[in-house]
Amino acid sequence: LYPLMATTLRFFFLFTLTLILAHFSTTYGVFSEHSNIMLPTNQQNTEKTTHLHFFYHENLEGENPTVIKIIDPSTQSPNGFGTSFMMDNILTEEQDITSKAVGRAQGLFGLASLEDRGLVMLINLVFIEGGFAGSTLSLLGRNPVQDTVREMPIVAGSGVFRFARGYAVVKSLYEISTSENFVVEYNVTVSHP
């Protein structure tokens, strides 16, 4: 009698559990169908590649600097190791700072090398124009500023650039830069959904 009772209880338990799970999956499993949030599982698996070209303007001097020093270590390192800065620089369509603004470069950077002028940079490229308005790209990596041309990684994004990854090739434009407006050309290539 005991084995029959145990089998009946097991069957009853499994049947009840099945009903409960069926109820939850039909009642609460429709979240993504009714949500306005685009979940990764709802997105197309196709990727596209986008190329962006713009100019970054850094103002270290004058009445309205766009870069400020936030950490100034008391060490006597010849290359300023540890010195850190916060920035909010304008991005423009053309080389001239008065050309159309397409976004901002907001973030921080610091001198992170004892051997050279290698910076560690964390920048959010915040776009304010066209189809990319409201979207961002996040750049995080090493910037050897002593090199005229260098490459840095794009590690993330938001908006149109959600799940982005790629790289930025940047070139310091010394020939048109001044002490009040240092100009850098950006060529960015990103893959994104």
Short mmCIF file of C-alpha atoms in Angstrom, two decimals:
data_model
loop_
_atom_site.label_atom_id
_atom_site.label_comp_id
_atom_site.label_asym_id
_atom_site.label_seq_id
_atom_site.Cartn_x
_atom_site.Cartn_y
_atom_site.Cartn_z
CA LEU A 1 0.00 0.00 0.00
CA TYR A 2 2.86 2.39 0.82
CA PRO A 3 4.52 2.23 -2.67
CA LEU A 4 1.15 2.90 -4.34
CA MET A 5 0.56 5.92 -2.08
CA ALA A 6 4.07 7.29 -2.75
CA THR A 7 3.55 6.95 -6.52
CA THR A 8 0.18 8.70 -6.29
CA LEU A 9 1.66 11.56 -4.27
CA ARG A 10 4.56 11.92 -6.72
CA PHE A 11 2.11 12.04 -9.63
CA PHE A 12 -0.06 14.61 -7.81
CA PHE A 13 3.00 16.76 -7.01
CA LEU A 14 4.29 16.69 -10.63
CA PHE A 15 0.80 17.40 -12.01
CA THR A 16 0.36 20.41 -9.64
CA LEU A 17 3.83 21.74 -10.48
CA THR A 18 3.08 21.44 -14.21
CA LEU A 19 -0.17 23.42 -13.80
CA ILE A 20 1.57 26.15 -11.80
CA LEU A 21 4.38 26.49 -14.35
CA ALA A 22 1.90 26.56 -17.23
CA HIS A 23 -0.03 29.34 -15.47
CA PHE A 24 3.10 31.46 -14.90
CA SER A 25 4.44 31.00 -18.41
CA THR A 26 1.14 32.10 -19.99
CA THR A 27 0.41 34.87 -17.48
CA TYR A 28 3.86 36.38 -17.03
CA GLY A 29 5.71 35.16 -20.13
CA VAL A 30 4.28 37.87 -22.36
CA PHE A 31 6.30 40.72 -20.87
CA SER A 32 8.48 41.21 -23.94
CA GLU A 33 5.45 41.09 -26.24
CA HIS A 34 3.72 43.99 -24.45
CA SER A 35 6.77 46.02 -23.51
CA ASN A 36 7.97 49.09 -25.41
CA ILE A 37 11.52 48.18 -24.40
CA MET A 38 13.48 46.49 -27.19
CA LEU A 39 15.11 43.52 -25.51
CA PRO A 40 18.19 41.88 -27.06
CA THR A 41 16.13 38.76 -27.80
CA ASN A 42 13.69 40.84 -29.89
CA GLN A 43 16.34 42.56 -32.00
CA GLN A 44 17.43 41.51 -35.45
CA ASN A 45 20.67 39.57 -35.55
CA THR A 46 21.95 41.58 -38.49
CA GLU A 47 24.80 43.99 -37.87
CA LYS A 48 25.77 47.07 -39.78
CA THR A 49 28.96 49.05 -39.91
CA THR A 50 28.86 52.81 -39.49
CA HIS A 51 31.71 55.21 -40.27
CA LEU A 52 31.78 58.61 -38.56
CA HIS A 53 34.10 61.54 -39.24
CA PHE A 54 34.30 64.64 -37.05
CA PHE A 55 36.69 67.01 -35.31
CA TYR A 56 37.36 67.27 -31.56
CA HIS A 57 38.22 70.67 -30.07
CA GLU A 58 40.01 70.94 -26.74
CA ASN A 59 40.32 74.30 -24.98
CA LEU A 60 42.93 74.26 -22.20
CA GLU A 61 43.20 78.01 -21.71
CA GLY A 62 41.09 81.15 -21.82
CA GLU A 63 37.89 82.10 -20.02
CA ASN A 64 35.98 78.91 -20.80
CA PRO A 65 38.31 75.91 -20.73
CA THR A 66 36.73 72.63 -21.78
CA VAL A 67 39.37 70.60 -19.92
CA ILE A 68 40.19 71.02 -16.23
CA LYS A 69 42.81 69.34 -14.08
CA ILE A 70 41.15 67.34 -11.28
CA ILE A 71 44.20 65.51 -9.83
CA ASP A 72 47.65 67.02 -9.58
CA PRO A 73 49.89 64.59 -7.70
CA SER A 74 52.78 65.99 -5.73
CA THR A 75 55.25 63.55 -7.31
CA GLN A 76 58.14 64.87 -9.31
CA SER A 77 57.59 62.58 -12.28
CA PRO A 78 59.08 64.18 -15.41
CA ASN A 79 56.06 63.31 -17.55
CA GLY A 80 53.31 64.20 -15.04
CA PHE A 81 52.38 60.59 -14.16
CA GLY A 82 49.04 60.50 -12.31
CA THR A 83 47.82 63.92 -13.41
CA SER A 84 44.14 63.61 -14.35
CA PHE A 85 41.65 65.78 -16.22
CA MET A 86 37.88 66.09 -16.79
CA MET A 87 36.60 67.26 -20.15
CA ASP A 88 33.54 68.35 -22.10
CA ASN A 89 34.80 69.14 -25.61
CA ILE A 90 32.80 70.07 -28.69
CA LEU A 91 32.72 67.82 -31.76
CA THR A 92 32.25 69.58 -35.11
CA GLU A 93 31.53 68.59 -38.68
CA GLU A 94 34.54 70.50 -40.08
CA GLN A 95 37.98 71.52 -38.77
CA ASP A 96 36.89 75.02 -37.79
CA ILE A 97 35.45 75.28 -34.29
CA THR A 98 32.68 77.52 -35.62
CA SER A 99 31.43 74.80 -37.99
CA LYS A 100 28.28 72.80 -37.20
CA ALA A 101 28.40 71.03 -33.81
CA VAL A 102 27.58 67.30 -34.02
CA GLY A 103 28.20 66.32 -30.41
CA ARG A 104 30.31 66.46 -27.27
CA ALA A 105 33.25 64.42 -25.98
CA GLN A 106 32.63 64.09 -22.25
CA GLY A 107 34.81 62.10 -19.89
CA LEU A 108 38.17 61.95 -18.21
CA PHE A 109 41.77 61.10 -18.96
CA GLY A 110 44.97 60.77 -16.99
CA LEU A 111 48.68 60.36 -17.58
CA ALA A 112 49.05 56.62 -16.93
CA SER A 113 52.59 55.83 -18.12
CA LEU A 114 55.92 56.25 -16.37
CA GLU A 115 57.78 55.86 -19.67
CA ASP A 116 55.98 58.14 -22.17
CA ARG A 117 52.94 60.43 -22.60
CA GLY A 118 50.47 57.54 -22.66
CA LEU A 119 47.02 58.52 -21.43
CA VAL A 120 44.23 56.32 -20.21
CA MET A 121 41.00 57.77 -21.63
CA LEU A 122 37.33 57.24 -20.87
CA ILE A 123 35.20 59.32 -23.25
CA ASN A 124 31.52 59.31 -24.05
CA LEU A 125 30.94 60.65 -27.54
CA VAL A 126 27.47 62.19 -27.17
CA PHE A 127 25.81 62.93 -30.52
CA ILE A 128 23.34 65.81 -30.84
CA GLU A 129 22.68 65.93 -34.58
CA GLY A 130 20.85 63.98 -37.27
CA GLY A 131 19.89 60.32 -37.02
CA PHE A 132 22.41 59.74 -34.22
CA ALA A 133 21.02 62.48 -31.92
CA GLY A 134 20.70 61.15 -28.39
CA SER A 135 23.01 58.19 -29.06
CA THR A 136 26.46 57.70 -27.55
CA LEU A 137 29.66 55.78 -28.15
CA SER A 138 32.02 54.91 -25.30
CA LEU A 139 35.74 54.99 -25.94
CA LEU A 140 37.99 53.38 -23.32
CA GLY A 141 41.66 52.72 -23.80
CA ARG A 142 45.21 53.92 -24.14
CA ASN A 143 45.99 57.10 -26.04
CA PRO A 144 49.71 57.57 -26.78
CA VAL A 145 49.40 61.32 -27.38
CA GLN A 146 53.04 61.66 -28.43
CA ASP A 147 52.07 59.87 -31.68
CA THR A 148 50.39 62.04 -34.30
CA VAL A 149 48.10 59.18 -35.43
CA ARG A 150 46.79 56.56 -33.02
CA GLU A 151 44.00 54.02 -32.62
CA MET A 152 41.67 53.61 -29.66
CA PRO A 153 38.87 51.10 -28.95
CA ILE A 154 35.14 51.80 -28.96
CA VAL A 155 33.77 49.45 -26.30
CA ALA A 156 30.05 50.25 -26.06
CA GLY A 157 27.23 52.54 -27.08
CA SER A 158 23.63 53.52 -26.51
CA GLY A 159 20.61 54.45 -28.63
CA VAL A 160 21.33 53.72 -32.29
CA PHE A 161 24.73 52.37 -31.18
CA ARG A 162 23.48 49.94 -28.52
CA PHE A 163 25.91 46.96 -28.33
CA ALA A 164 28.47 48.85 -30.48
CA ARG A 165 32.08 47.85 -30.79
CA GLY A 166 34.81 49.23 -32.99
CA TYR A 167 37.71 51.63 -33.10
CA ALA A 168 38.64 55.26 -33.60
CA VAL A 169 41.65 56.39 -35.61
CA VAL A 170 42.58 59.84 -34.36
CA LYS A 171 45.04 62.37 -35.72
CA SER A 172 46.33 65.46 -33.92
CA LEU A 173 46.16 68.43 -36.28
CA TYR A 174 49.17 70.39 -34.99
CA GLU A 175 49.27 72.62 -38.09
CA ILE A 176 45.92 74.26 -37.26
CA SER A 177 45.92 73.90 -33.46
CA THR A 178 46.57 76.80 -31.10
CA SER A 179 47.12 76.98 -27.35
CA GLU A 180 43.40 77.78 -26.96
CA ASN A 181 42.02 75.26 -29.46
CA PHE A 182 43.74 71.90 -29.91
CA VAL A 183 42.11 70.06 -32.84
CA VAL A 184 41.97 66.29 -33.31
CA GLU A 185 40.45 64.53 -36.34
CA TYR A 186 38.37 61.41 -35.57
CA ASN A 187 37.57 58.59 -38.00
CA VAL A 188 35.35 56.09 -36.17
CA THR A 189 34.24 52.67 -37.40
CA VAL A 190 31.64 50.78 -35.34
CA SER A 191 29.62 47.61 -35.75
CA HIS A 192 26.17 47.66 -34.17
CA PRO A 193 22.69 46.10 -34.58
#
